Amino acid sequence: MRLQNKVALITGSARGMGRAAAELFAREGASIILTDIAEQDGVEVAASICANGGKALFVPANVARAEDVQQLVEAGISAFGTIDILYNNAGIMPTSDTSVLDTSEETWDQIMDVNLKSTFLCCKYVIPHMIEQQRGSIINISSMVVFLGCTVPQEAYGVAKGGLLALTKSLAIQYGPAGIRCNAICPGPINTGLLDHLWTSDEERNRRLSRIPLGRFGQINDIIYFALYLASDESSWTTGSWMTIDGGISSNYF
Ligand code: NAD
């Protein structure tokens, strides 16, 4: 197993890619600290991991709140003794995030809090434990939209995800000497609930599909198996990297 004896904290793990990553990492031998605002789903995912022979604990938390994150990390450490992998996955993409002219200050702040500040907070409370044990892998989920402009703007989302890339480089440099690695994944459009509001018609769907050289939208496994590599010791010389996984979209001029 690729994550034997490791402990992973995965944010936003009640649904979507976070949930699938939790289940995969558990199958690979890791103990999982799940967290989400979706409590019922989170409890169910943890129970199903345990029923399948894995180890998992669900701690409800809004990762945009310092107090919640502090309690989450304390609960995880007290259950499993350590945190080897911090997977900053929680994110939102509200339809109210559009152009600079139309986006409200409230929407802007909400997206910065959930998509960027949450990673700052999780790192703030987890990194001291990683320094103590002189090892750790931090995985930040950014987005391909950071690299491209779009005629359908989501300004706050793109800016928050861009901030994660800057933070990724800085953490890699600061904490590399303490054995802590930090990398980011930049997914293209993946089939999860997050994008449902964008794919409301065949026309909208096909417009996006026509831009993808590999001819399909992404699947959850396209992302989480790369995260598994980053979480494992197989990537022990990989840090500060931004991996784009987007079916070739961001390489496509025409
Ligand atoms: P999803 O909506 O299926 O899952 C996100 C999870 O985060 C949900 O369970 C949600 O309840 C949780 N969450 C939201 N706010 C939270 C908060 N404040 N505290 C704790 N948990 C919270 O989305 P997904 O598609 O699985 O996305 C996962 C990550 O991947 C996100 O950061 C997203 O921005 C990023 N991403 C997704 C895509 C895509 O196409 N789906 C593309 C690029 C990047």
PDB file of C-alpha atoms and ligand atoms in Angstrom:
ATOM      1  CA  MET A   1       0.000   0.000   0.000  1.00  0.00           C
ATOM      2  CA  ARG A   2       1.278   3.430  -0.952  1.00  0.00           C
ATOM      3  CA  LEU A   3       0.280   5.361   2.208  1.00  0.00           C
ATOM      4  CA  GLN A   4       0.850   2.757   4.896  1.00  0.00           C
ATOM      5  CA  ASN A   5       1.108   4.280   8.405  1.00  0.00           C
ATOM      6  CA  LYS A   6       0.373   7.815   7.195  1.00  0.00           C
ATOM      7  CA  VAL A   7      -2.335  10.165   8.458  1.00  0.00           C
ATOM      8  CA  ALA A   8      -4.107  12.466   5.997  1.00  0.00           C
ATOM      9  CA  LEU A   9      -6.301  15.474   6.750  1.00  0.00           C
ATOM     10  CA  ILE A  10      -8.528  16.149   3.732  1.00  0.00           C
ATOM     11  CA  THR A  11     -10.758  19.243   3.682  1.00  0.00           C
ATOM     12  CA  GLY A  12     -14.091  19.231   1.861  1.00  0.00           C
ATOM     13  CA  SER A  13     -14.108  15.442   2.007  1.00  0.00           C
ATOM     14  CA  ALA A  14     -17.845  14.798   2.367  1.00  0.00           C
ATOM     15  CA  ARG A  15     -18.415  15.045  -1.390  1.00  0.00           C
ATOM     16  CA  GLY A  16     -16.805  15.236  -4.804  1.00  0.00           C
ATOM     17  CA  MET A  17     -13.058  14.901  -5.252  1.00  0.00           C
ATOM     18  CA  GLY A  18     -12.334  15.221  -1.526  1.00  0.00           C
ATOM     19  CA  ARG A  19     -14.559  12.275  -0.715  1.00  0.00           C
ATOM     20  CA  ALA A  20     -13.028  10.142  -3.470  1.00  0.00           C
ATOM     21  CA  ALA A  21      -9.521  11.071  -2.295  1.00  0.00           C
ATOM     22  CA  ALA A  22     -10.420  10.084   1.274  1.00  0.00           C
ATOM     23  CA  GLU A  23     -11.666   6.701   0.101  1.00  0.00           C
ATOM     24  CA  LEU A  24      -8.629   6.121  -2.138  1.00  0.00           C
ATOM     25  CA  PHE A  25      -6.096   7.194   0.504  1.00  0.00           C
ATOM     26  CA  ALA A  26      -7.811   4.921   3.056  1.00  0.00           C
ATOM     27  CA  ARG A  27      -7.569   1.972   0.634  1.00  0.00           C
ATOM     28  CA  GLU A  28      -3.855   2.788   0.328  1.00  0.00           C
ATOM     29  CA  GLY A  29      -3.389   2.426   4.073  1.00  0.00           C
ATOM     30  CA  ALA A  30      -3.718   5.988   5.411  1.00  0.00           C
ATOM     31  CA  SER A  31      -5.802   6.985   8.425  1.00  0.00           C
ATOM     32  CA  ILE A  32      -8.111   9.781   7.315  1.00  0.00           C
ATOM     33  CA  ILE A  33      -9.276  12.923   9.115  1.00  0.00           C
ATOM     34  CA  LEU A  34     -12.279  14.043   7.104  1.00  0.00           C
ATOM     35  CA  THR A  35     -13.781  17.490   7.465  1.00  0.00           C
ATOM     36  CA  ASP A  36     -16.600  19.409   5.809  1.00  0.00           C
ATOM     37  CA  ILE A  37     -19.570  21.656   6.511  1.00  0.00           C
ATOM     38  CA  ALA A  38     -21.817  18.890   5.111  1.00  0.00           C
ATOM     39  CA  GLU A  39     -22.031  16.940   8.349  1.00  0.00           C
ATOM     40  CA  GLN A  40     -24.368  14.113   7.419  1.00  0.00           C
ATOM     41  CA  ASP A  41     -22.436  13.205   4.274  1.00  0.00           C
ATOM     42  CA  GLY A  42     -19.139  13.459   6.155  1.00  0.00           C
ATOM     43  CA  VAL A  43     -20.284  11.107   8.896  1.00  0.00           C
ATOM     44  CA  GLU A  44     -21.488   8.634   6.257  1.00  0.00           C
ATOM     45  CA  VAL A  45     -18.187   8.696   4.333  1.00  0.00           C
ATOM     46  CA  ALA A  46     -16.181   8.102   7.515  1.00  0.00           C
ATOM     47  CA  ALA A  47     -18.504   5.238   8.524  1.00  0.00           C
ATOM     48  CA  SER A  48     -18.213   3.614   5.121  1.00  0.00           C
ATOM     49  CA  ILE A  49     -14.389   3.844   5.172  1.00  0.00           C
ATOM     50  CA  CYS A  50     -14.369   2.174   8.606  1.00  0.00           C
ATOM     51  CA  ALA A  51     -16.884  -0.470   7.471  1.00  0.00           C
ATOM     52  CA  ASN A  52     -14.465  -1.348   4.662  1.00  0.00           C
ATOM     53  CA  GLY A  53     -11.603  -1.904   7.084  1.00  0.00           C
ATOM     54  CA  GLY A  54     -10.062   1.580   6.940  1.00  0.00           C
ATOM     55  CA  LYS A  55      -9.474   4.170   9.666  1.00  0.00           C
ATOM     56  CA  ALA A  56     -11.358   7.453   9.505  1.00  0.00           C
ATOM     57  CA  LEU A  57     -12.656  10.239  11.711  1.00  0.00           C
ATOM     58  CA  PHE A  58     -15.085  12.958  10.592  1.00  0.00           C
ATOM     59  CA  VAL A  59     -14.765  16.332  12.313  1.00  0.00           C
ATOM     60  CA  PRO A  60     -17.299  18.957  11.190  1.00  0.00           C
ATOM     61  CA  ALA A  61     -15.624  22.289  10.475  1.00  0.00           C
ATOM     62  CA  ASN A  62     -15.959  25.403   8.400  1.00  0.00           C
ATOM     63  CA  VAL A  63     -12.345  25.625   7.270  1.00  0.00           C
ATOM     64  CA  ALA A  64     -12.684  29.362   6.696  1.00  0.00           C
ATOM     65  CA  ARG A  65     -12.906  29.846  10.494  1.00  0.00           C
ATOM     66  CA  ALA A  66      -9.741  29.776  12.612  1.00  0.00           C
ATOM     67  CA  GLU A  67     -11.475  28.382  15.682  1.00  0.00           C
ATOM     68  CA  ASP A  68     -12.944  25.468  13.694  1.00  0.00           C
ATOM     69  CA  VAL A  69      -9.599  24.648  12.096  1.00  0.00           C
ATOM     70  CA  GLN A  70      -7.776  24.737  15.412  1.00  0.00           C
ATOM     71  CA  GLN A  71     -10.310  22.284  16.913  1.00  0.00           C
ATOM     72  CA  LEU A  72     -10.167  20.110  13.793  1.00  0.00           C
ATOM     73  CA  VAL A  73      -6.389  19.760  13.981  1.00  0.00           C
ATOM     74  CA  GLU A  74      -6.488  19.062  17.716  1.00  0.00           C
ATOM     75  CA  ALA A  75      -9.161  16.362  17.227  1.00  0.00           C
ATOM     76  CA  GLY A  76      -7.166  14.766  14.397  1.00  0.00           C
ATOM     77  CA  ILE A  77      -3.914  14.730  16.377  1.00  0.00           C
ATOM     78  CA  SER A  78      -5.608  13.344  19.443  1.00  0.00           C
ATOM     79  CA  ALA A  79      -7.199  10.517  17.381  1.00  0.00           C
ATOM     80  CA  PHE A  80      -4.210   9.537  15.218  1.00  0.00           C
ATOM     81  CA  GLY A  81      -1.176  11.160  16.903  1.00  0.00           C
ATOM     82  CA  THR A  82       0.120  13.013  13.849  1.00  0.00           C
ATOM     83  CA  ILE A  83      -0.711  14.522  10.431  1.00  0.00           C
ATOM     84  CA  ASP A  84       1.551  13.543   7.522  1.00  0.00           C
ATOM     85  CA  ILE A  85      -0.582  14.782   4.633  1.00  0.00           C
ATOM     86  CA  LEU A  86      -2.597  18.004   4.468  1.00  0.00           C
ATOM     87  CA  TYR A  87      -4.871  18.016   1.433  1.00  0.00           C
ATOM     88  CA  ASN A  88      -6.418  21.478   1.022  1.00  0.00           C
ATOM     89  CA  ASN A  89      -9.360  20.604  -1.203  1.00  0.00           C
ATOM     90  CA  ALA A  90     -12.440  22.475   0.099  1.00  0.00           C
ATOM     91  CA  GLY A  91     -13.685  25.069  -2.350  1.00  0.00           C
ATOM     92  CA  ILE A  92     -16.780  26.835  -3.636  1.00  0.00           C
ATOM     93  CA  MET A  93     -17.788  28.355  -6.969  1.00  0.00           C
ATOM     94  CA  PRO A  94     -20.944  30.441  -6.436  1.00  0.00           C
ATOM     95  CA  THR A  95     -22.822  31.749  -9.484  1.00  0.00           C
ATOM     96  CA  SER A  96     -22.738  35.220  -7.910  1.00  0.00           C
ATOM     97  CA  ASP A  97     -19.000  35.373  -8.728  1.00  0.00           C
ATOM     98  CA  THR A  98     -18.849  37.080 -12.126  1.00  0.00           C
ATOM     99  CA  SER A  99     -17.083  40.217 -13.357  1.00  0.00           C
ATOM    100  CA  VAL A 100     -15.432  42.883 -11.218  1.00  0.00           C
ATOM    101  CA  LEU A 101     -18.365  45.169 -12.051  1.00  0.00           C
ATOM    102  CA  ASP A 102     -21.075  42.731 -10.981  1.00  0.00           C
ATOM    103  CA  THR A 103     -19.554  40.739  -8.114  1.00  0.00           C
ATOM    104  CA  SER A 104     -20.575  41.954  -4.648  1.00  0.00           C
ATOM    105  CA  GLU A 105     -18.044  42.567  -1.905  1.00  0.00           C
ATOM    106  CA  GLU A 106     -19.786  39.864   0.130  1.00  0.00           C
ATOM    107  CA  THR A 107     -19.294  37.242  -2.600  1.00  0.00           C
ATOM    108  CA  TRP A 108     -15.676  38.289  -3.073  1.00  0.00           C
ATOM    109  CA  ASP A 109     -14.949  37.921   0.658  1.00  0.00           C
ATOM    110  CA  GLN A 110     -16.764  34.584   0.918  1.00  0.00           C
ATOM    111  CA  ILE A 111     -14.731  33.090  -1.931  1.00  0.00           C
ATOM    112  CA  MET A 112     -11.448  34.422  -0.562  1.00  0.00           C
ATOM    113  CA  ASP A 113     -12.314  32.957   2.853  1.00  0.00           C
ATOM    114  CA  VAL A 114     -13.309  29.473   1.680  1.00  0.00           C
ATOM    115  CA  ASN A 115     -10.927  29.058  -1.262  1.00  0.00           C
ATOM    116  CA  LEU A 116      -7.793  30.798   0.045  1.00  0.00           C
ATOM    117  CA  LYS A 117      -7.892  31.727   3.735  1.00  0.00           C
ATOM    118  CA  SER A 118      -8.887  28.138   4.599  1.00  0.00           C
ATOM    119  CA  THR A 119      -5.556  26.891   3.270  1.00  0.00           C
ATOM    120  CA  PHE A 120      -3.688  29.573   5.220  1.00  0.00           C
ATOM    121  CA  LEU A 121      -5.499  28.447   8.388  1.00  0.00           C
ATOM    122  CA  CYS A 122      -4.995  24.712   7.840  1.00  0.00           C
ATOM    123  CA  CYS A 123      -1.292  25.282   7.150  1.00  0.00           C
ATOM    124  CA  LYS A 124      -1.004  27.540  10.194  1.00  0.00           C
ATOM    125  CA  TYR A 125      -2.256  24.811  12.539  1.00  0.00           C
ATOM    126  CA  VAL A 126      -0.829  21.697  10.815  1.00  0.00           C
ATOM    127  CA  ILE A 127       2.687  22.827   9.862  1.00  0.00           C
ATOM    128  CA  PRO A 128       3.956  23.043  13.485  1.00  0.00           C
ATOM    129  CA  HIS A 129       3.194  19.300  13.855  1.00  0.00           C
ATOM    130  CA  MET A 130       4.956  18.574  10.561  1.00  0.00           C
ATOM    131  CA  ILE A 131       8.000  20.577  11.671  1.00  0.00           C
ATOM    132  CA  GLU A 132       8.115  18.582  14.886  1.00  0.00           C
ATOM    133  CA  GLN A 133       8.216  15.283  13.005  1.00  0.00           C
ATOM    134  CA  GLN A 134      10.418  16.723  10.183  1.00  0.00           C
ATOM    135  CA  ARG A 135       8.162  15.435   7.417  1.00  0.00           C
ATOM    136  CA  GLY A 136       4.915  16.248   5.653  1.00  0.00           C
ATOM    137  CA  SER A 137       3.211  16.659   2.308  1.00  0.00           C
ATOM    138  CA  ILE A 138       0.844  19.551   1.620  1.00  0.00           C
ATOM    139  CA  ILE A 139      -1.373  19.379  -1.464  1.00  0.00           C
ATOM    140  CA  ASN A 140      -3.244  22.514  -2.535  1.00  0.00           C
ATOM    141  CA  ILE A 141      -6.096  22.259  -5.030  1.00  0.00           C
ATOM    142  CA  SER A 142      -5.920  25.268  -7.318  1.00  0.00           C
ATOM    143  CA  SER A 143      -7.400  25.421 -10.848  1.00  0.00           C
ATOM    144  CA  MET A 144      -6.487  25.657 -14.499  1.00  0.00           C
ATOM    145  CA  VAL A 145      -8.477  28.921 -14.682  1.00  0.00           C
ATOM    146  CA  VAL A 146      -5.512  30.668 -13.077  1.00  0.00           C
ATOM    147  CA  PHE A 147      -3.612  30.437 -16.365  1.00  0.00           C
ATOM    148  CA  LEU A 148      -6.298  31.598 -18.799  1.00  0.00           C
ATOM    149  CA  GLY A 149      -8.751  34.427 -19.167  1.00  0.00           C
ATOM    150  CA  CYS A 150     -12.356  33.485 -19.769  1.00  0.00           C
ATOM    151  CA  THR A 151     -15.286  35.155 -21.524  1.00  0.00           C
ATOM    152  CA  VAL A 152     -17.471  33.948 -18.643  1.00  0.00           C
ATOM    153  CA  PRO A 153     -15.576  35.580 -15.764  1.00  0.00           C
ATOM    154  CA  GLN A 154     -15.294  34.210 -12.236  1.00  0.00           C
ATOM    155  CA  GLU A 155     -12.894  36.814 -10.949  1.00  0.00           C
ATOM    156  CA  ALA A 156     -12.842  35.996  -7.241  1.00  0.00           C
ATOM    157  CA  TYR A 157     -12.476  32.250  -7.877  1.00  0.00           C
ATOM    158  CA  GLY A 158      -9.522  32.764 -10.224  1.00  0.00           C
ATOM    159  CA  VAL A 159      -7.793  35.204  -7.896  1.00  0.00           C
ATOM    160  CA  ALA A 160      -8.207  32.917  -4.867  1.00  0.00           C
ATOM    161  CA  LYS A 161      -6.860  29.933  -6.804  1.00  0.00           C
ATOM    162  CA  GLY A 162      -3.941  32.071  -8.039  1.00  0.00           C
ATOM    163  CA  GLY A 163      -3.177  32.981  -4.428  1.00  0.00           C
ATOM    164  CA  LEU A 164      -2.919  29.281  -3.621  1.00  0.00           C
ATOM    165  CA  LEU A 165      -0.188  28.887  -6.238  1.00  0.00           C
ATOM    166  CA  ALA A 166       1.846  31.729  -4.726  1.00  0.00           C
ATOM    167  CA  LEU A 167       1.423  30.202  -1.268  1.00  0.00           C
ATOM    168  CA  THR A 168       2.481  26.789  -2.601  1.00  0.00           C
ATOM    169  CA  LYS A 169       5.844  28.108  -3.808  1.00  0.00           C
ATOM    170  CA  SER A 170       6.496  30.040  -0.636  1.00  0.00           C
ATOM    171  CA  LEU A 171       5.672  27.149   1.717  1.00  0.00           C
ATOM    172  CA  ALA A 172       7.843  24.780  -0.347  1.00  0.00           C
ATOM    173  CA  ILE A 173      10.832  27.090   0.053  1.00  0.00           C
ATOM    174  CA  GLN A 174      10.305  27.952   3.717  1.00  0.00           C
ATOM    175  CA  TYR A 175       9.648  24.441   4.980  1.00  0.00           C
ATOM    176  CA  GLY A 176      11.606  22.249   2.558  1.00  0.00           C
ATOM    177  CA  PRO A 177      14.551  22.201   4.970  1.00  0.00           C
ATOM    178  CA  ALA A 178      12.157  20.763   7.612  1.00  0.00           C
ATOM    179  CA  GLY A 179      11.237  17.880   5.287  1.00  0.00           C
ATOM    180  CA  ILE A 180       7.864  19.378   4.337  1.00  0.00           C
ATOM    181  CA  ARG A 181       6.846  19.351   0.679  1.00  0.00           C
ATOM    182  CA  CYS A 182       4.123  21.551  -0.806  1.00  0.00           C
ATOM    183  CA  ASN A 183       2.642  21.149  -4.286  1.00  0.00           C
ATOM    184  CA  ALA A 184      -0.456  22.330  -6.145  1.00  0.00           C
ATOM    185  CA  ILE A 185      -2.769  20.624  -8.611  1.00  0.00           C
ATOM    186  CA  CYS A 186      -4.575  22.748 -11.204  1.00  0.00           C
ATOM    187  CA  PRO A 187      -7.525  20.726 -12.531  1.00  0.00           C
ATOM    188  CA  GLY A 188      -9.526  21.550 -15.636  1.00  0.00           C
ATOM    189  CA  PRO A 189     -13.292  20.869 -15.611  1.00  0.00           C
ATOM    190  CA  ILE A 190     -13.986  17.665 -13.698  1.00  0.00           C
ATOM    191  CA  ASN A 191     -17.375  15.944 -13.506  1.00  0.00           C
ATOM    192  CA  THR A 192     -18.446  16.777  -9.940  1.00  0.00           C
ATOM    193  CA  GLY A 193     -21.364  18.692  -8.395  1.00  0.00           C
ATOM    194  CA  LEU A 194     -19.269  21.871  -8.393  1.00  0.00           C
ATOM    195  CA  LEU A 195     -19.776  22.538 -12.112  1.00  0.00           C
ATOM    196  CA  ASP A 196     -23.462  21.595 -12.377  1.00  0.00           C
ATOM    197  CA  HIS A 197     -24.513  25.221 -12.685  1.00  0.00           C
ATOM    198  CA  LEU A 198     -22.195  25.704 -15.692  1.00  0.00           C
ATOM    199  CA  TRP A 199     -23.452  22.655 -17.574  1.00  0.00           C
ATOM    200  CA  THR A 200     -27.119  23.485 -17.666  1.00  0.00           C
ATOM    201  CA  SER A 201     -27.567  22.947 -21.431  1.00  0.00           C
ATOM    202  CA  ASP A 202     -25.994  20.816 -24.168  1.00  0.00           C
ATOM    203  CA  GLU A 203     -24.877  24.040 -25.830  1.00  0.00           C
ATOM    204  CA  GLU A 204     -22.927  25.153 -22.753  1.00  0.00           C
ATOM    205  CA  ARG A 205     -21.467  21.684 -22.333  1.00  0.00           C
ATOM    206  CA  ASN A 206     -20.416  21.326 -25.970  1.00  0.00           C
ATOM    207  CA  ARG A 207     -18.903  24.814 -26.061  1.00  0.00           C
ATOM    208  CA  ARG A 208     -16.516  23.756 -23.305  1.00  0.00           C
ATOM    209  CA  LEU A 209     -15.966  20.274 -24.710  1.00  0.00           C
ATOM    210  CA  SER A 210     -14.834  21.698 -28.055  1.00  0.00           C
ATOM    211  CA  ARG A 211     -11.839  23.301 -26.289  1.00  0.00           C
ATOM    212  CA  ILE A 212     -10.499  20.029 -24.842  1.00  0.00           C
ATOM    213  CA  PRO A 213      -7.886  18.284 -27.032  1.00  0.00           C
ATOM    214  CA  LEU A 214      -8.390  14.951 -25.248  1.00  0.00           C
ATOM    215  CA  GLY A 215     -12.089  15.130 -26.136  1.00  0.00           C
ATOM    216  CA  ARG A 216     -13.707  14.655 -22.739  1.00  0.00           C
ATOM    217  CA  PHE A 217     -14.235  16.333 -19.390  1.00  0.00           C
ATOM    218  CA  GLY A 218     -12.076  15.161 -16.516  1.00  0.00           C
ATOM    219  CA  GLN A 219     -13.023  12.387 -14.137  1.00  0.00           C
ATOM    220  CA  ILE A 220     -12.327  12.442 -10.418  1.00  0.00           C
ATOM    221  CA  ASN A 221      -9.685   9.716 -10.765  1.00  0.00           C
ATOM    222  CA  ASP A 222      -7.699  11.933 -13.155  1.00  0.00           C
ATOM    223  CA  ILE A 223      -6.993  14.206 -10.189  1.00  0.00           C
ATOM    224  CA  ILE A 224      -6.897  12.024  -7.102  1.00  0.00           C
ATOM    225  CA  TYR A 225      -4.334   9.557  -8.431  1.00  0.00           C
ATOM    226  CA  PHE A 226      -1.928  12.451  -8.962  1.00  0.00           C
ATOM    227  CA  ALA A 227      -2.720  13.608  -5.416  1.00  0.00           C
ATOM    228  CA  LEU A 228      -1.926  10.075  -4.237  1.00  0.00           C
ATOM    229  CA  TYR A 229       1.503  10.355  -5.845  1.00  0.00           C
ATOM    230  CA  LEU A 230       2.089  13.715  -4.104  1.00  0.00           C
ATOM    231  CA  ALA A 231       0.919  12.306  -0.773  1.00  0.00           C
ATOM    232  CA  SER A 232       3.192   9.265  -0.981  1.00  0.00           C
ATOM    233  CA  ASP A 233       6.952   8.995  -0.571  1.00  0.00           C
ATOM    234  CA  GLU A 234       7.192   8.311  -4.335  1.00  0.00           C
ATOM    235  CA  SER A 235       7.249  12.114  -4.764  1.00  0.00           C
ATOM    236  CA  SER A 236       9.896  12.696  -2.101  1.00  0.00           C
ATOM    237  CA  TRP A 237      11.890  15.050  -4.403  1.00  0.00           C
ATOM    238  CA  THR A 238       8.859  16.962  -5.706  1.00  0.00           C
ATOM    239  CA  THR A 239       8.074  20.302  -4.104  1.00  0.00           C
ATOM    240  CA  GLY A 240       6.938  23.756  -5.179  1.00  0.00           C
ATOM    241  CA  SER A 241       5.369  22.307  -8.318  1.00  0.00           C
ATOM    242  CA  TRP A 242       2.108  23.238 -10.034  1.00  0.00           C
ATOM    243  CA  MET A 243       0.670  20.321 -11.992  1.00  0.00           C
ATOM    244  CA  THR A 244      -1.972  21.176 -14.589  1.00  0.00           C
ATOM    245  CA  ILE A 245      -4.342  18.280 -15.297  1.00  0.00           C
ATOM    246  CA  ASP A 246      -6.815  19.564 -17.866  1.00  0.00           C
ATOM    247  CA  GLY A 247      -6.969  17.309 -20.938  1.00  0.00           C
ATOM    248  CA  GLY A 248      -4.751  19.841 -22.731  1.00  0.00           C
ATOM    249  CA  ILE A 249      -7.112  22.849 -22.534  1.00  0.00           C
ATOM    250  CA  SER A 250      -4.506  25.315 -21.330  1.00  0.00           C
ATOM    251  CA  SER A 251      -2.122  24.310 -24.143  1.00  0.00           C
ATOM    252  CA  ASN A 252      -4.770  24.914 -26.810  1.00  0.00           C
ATOM    253  CA  TYR A 253      -4.555  28.078 -28.916  1.00  0.00           C
ATOM    254  CA  PHE A 254      -7.020  26.902 -31.606  1.00  0.00           C
TER     255      PHE A 254
HETATM  256  P1  NAD B   1     -17.607  19.703  -4.570  1.00  0.00           P
HETATM  257  O1  NAD B   1     -18.527  20.875  -4.481  1.00  0.00           O
HETATM  258  O2  NAD B   1     -18.122  18.407  -5.085  1.00  0.00           O
HETATM  259  O3  NAD B   1     -16.896  19.431  -3.145  1.00  0.00           O
HETATM  260  C1  NAD B   1     -16.397  20.496  -2.360  1.00  0.00           C
HETATM  261  C2  NAD B   1     -16.583  20.134  -0.889  1.00  0.00           C
HETATM  262  O4  NAD B   1     -16.087  21.228  -0.093  1.00  0.00           O
HETATM  263  C3  NAD B   1     -18.063  19.924  -0.511  1.00  0.00           C
HETATM  264  O5  NAD B   1     -18.221  18.721   0.197  1.00  0.00           O
HETATM  265  C4  NAD B   1     -18.362  21.145   0.348  1.00  0.00           C
HETATM  266  O6  NAD B   1     -19.378  20.908   1.310  1.00  0.00           O
HETATM  267  C5  NAD B   1     -16.998  21.423   0.971  1.00  0.00           C
HETATM  268  N1  NAD B   1     -16.910  22.779   1.504  1.00  0.00           N
HETATM  269  C6  NAD B   1     -17.332  23.926   0.927  1.00  0.00           C
HETATM  270  N2  NAD B   1     -17.118  24.953   1.750  1.00  0.00           N
HETATM  271  C7  NAD B   1     -16.535  24.467   2.868  1.00  0.00           C
HETATM  272  C8  NAD B   1     -16.082  25.054   4.078  1.00  0.00           C
HETATM  273  N3  NAD B   1     -16.200  26.371   4.315  1.00  0.00           N
HETATM  274  N4  NAD B   1     -15.533  24.251   5.015  1.00  0.00           N
HETATM  275  C9  NAD B   1     -15.428  22.906   4.813  1.00  0.00           C
HETATM  276  N5  NAD B   1     -15.848  22.304   3.682  1.00  0.00           N
HETATM  277  C10 NAD B   1     -16.392  23.077   2.724  1.00  0.00           C
HETATM  278  O7  NAD B   1     -16.379  20.217  -5.464  1.00  0.00           O
HETATM  279  P2  NAD B   1     -15.190  19.443  -6.204  1.00  0.00           P
HETATM  280  O8  NAD B   1     -15.421  19.567  -7.659  1.00  0.00           O
HETATM  281  O9  NAD B   1     -14.949  18.134  -5.614  1.00  0.00           O
HETATM  282  O10 NAD B   1     -14.008  20.455  -5.874  1.00  0.00           O
HETATM  283  C11 NAD B   1     -12.955  20.175  -4.986  1.00  0.00           C
HETATM  284  C12 NAD B   1     -11.865  21.227  -5.187  1.00  0.00           C
HETATM  285  O11 NAD B   1     -11.397  21.179  -6.541  1.00  0.00           O
HETATM  286  C13 NAD B   1     -12.353  22.662  -4.970  1.00  0.00           C
HETATM  287  O12 NAD B   1     -11.351  23.416  -4.331  1.00  0.00           O
HETATM  288  C14 NAD B   1     -12.547  23.176  -6.379  1.00  0.00           C
HETATM  289  O13 NAD B   1     -12.430  24.576  -6.469  1.00  0.00           O
HETATM  290  C15 NAD B   1     -11.416  22.472  -7.096  1.00  0.00           C
HETATM  291  N6  NAD B   1     -11.593  22.367  -8.545  1.00  0.00           N
HETATM  292  C16 NAD B   1     -12.669  21.719  -9.049  1.00  0.00           C
HETATM  293  C17 NAD B   1     -12.798  21.632 -10.423  1.00  0.00           C
HETATM  294  C18 NAD B   1     -13.967  20.912 -11.052  1.00  0.00           C
HETATM  295  O14 NAD B   1     -14.097  21.001 -12.258  1.00  0.00           O
HETATM  296  N7  NAD B   1     -14.792  20.214 -10.319  1.00  0.00           N
HETATM  297  C19 NAD B   1     -11.849  22.203 -11.277  1.00  0.00           C
HETATM  298  C20 NAD B   1     -10.765  22.870 -10.710  1.00  0.00           C
HETATM  299  C21 NAD B   1     -10.634  22.941  -9.331  1.00  0.00           C
END
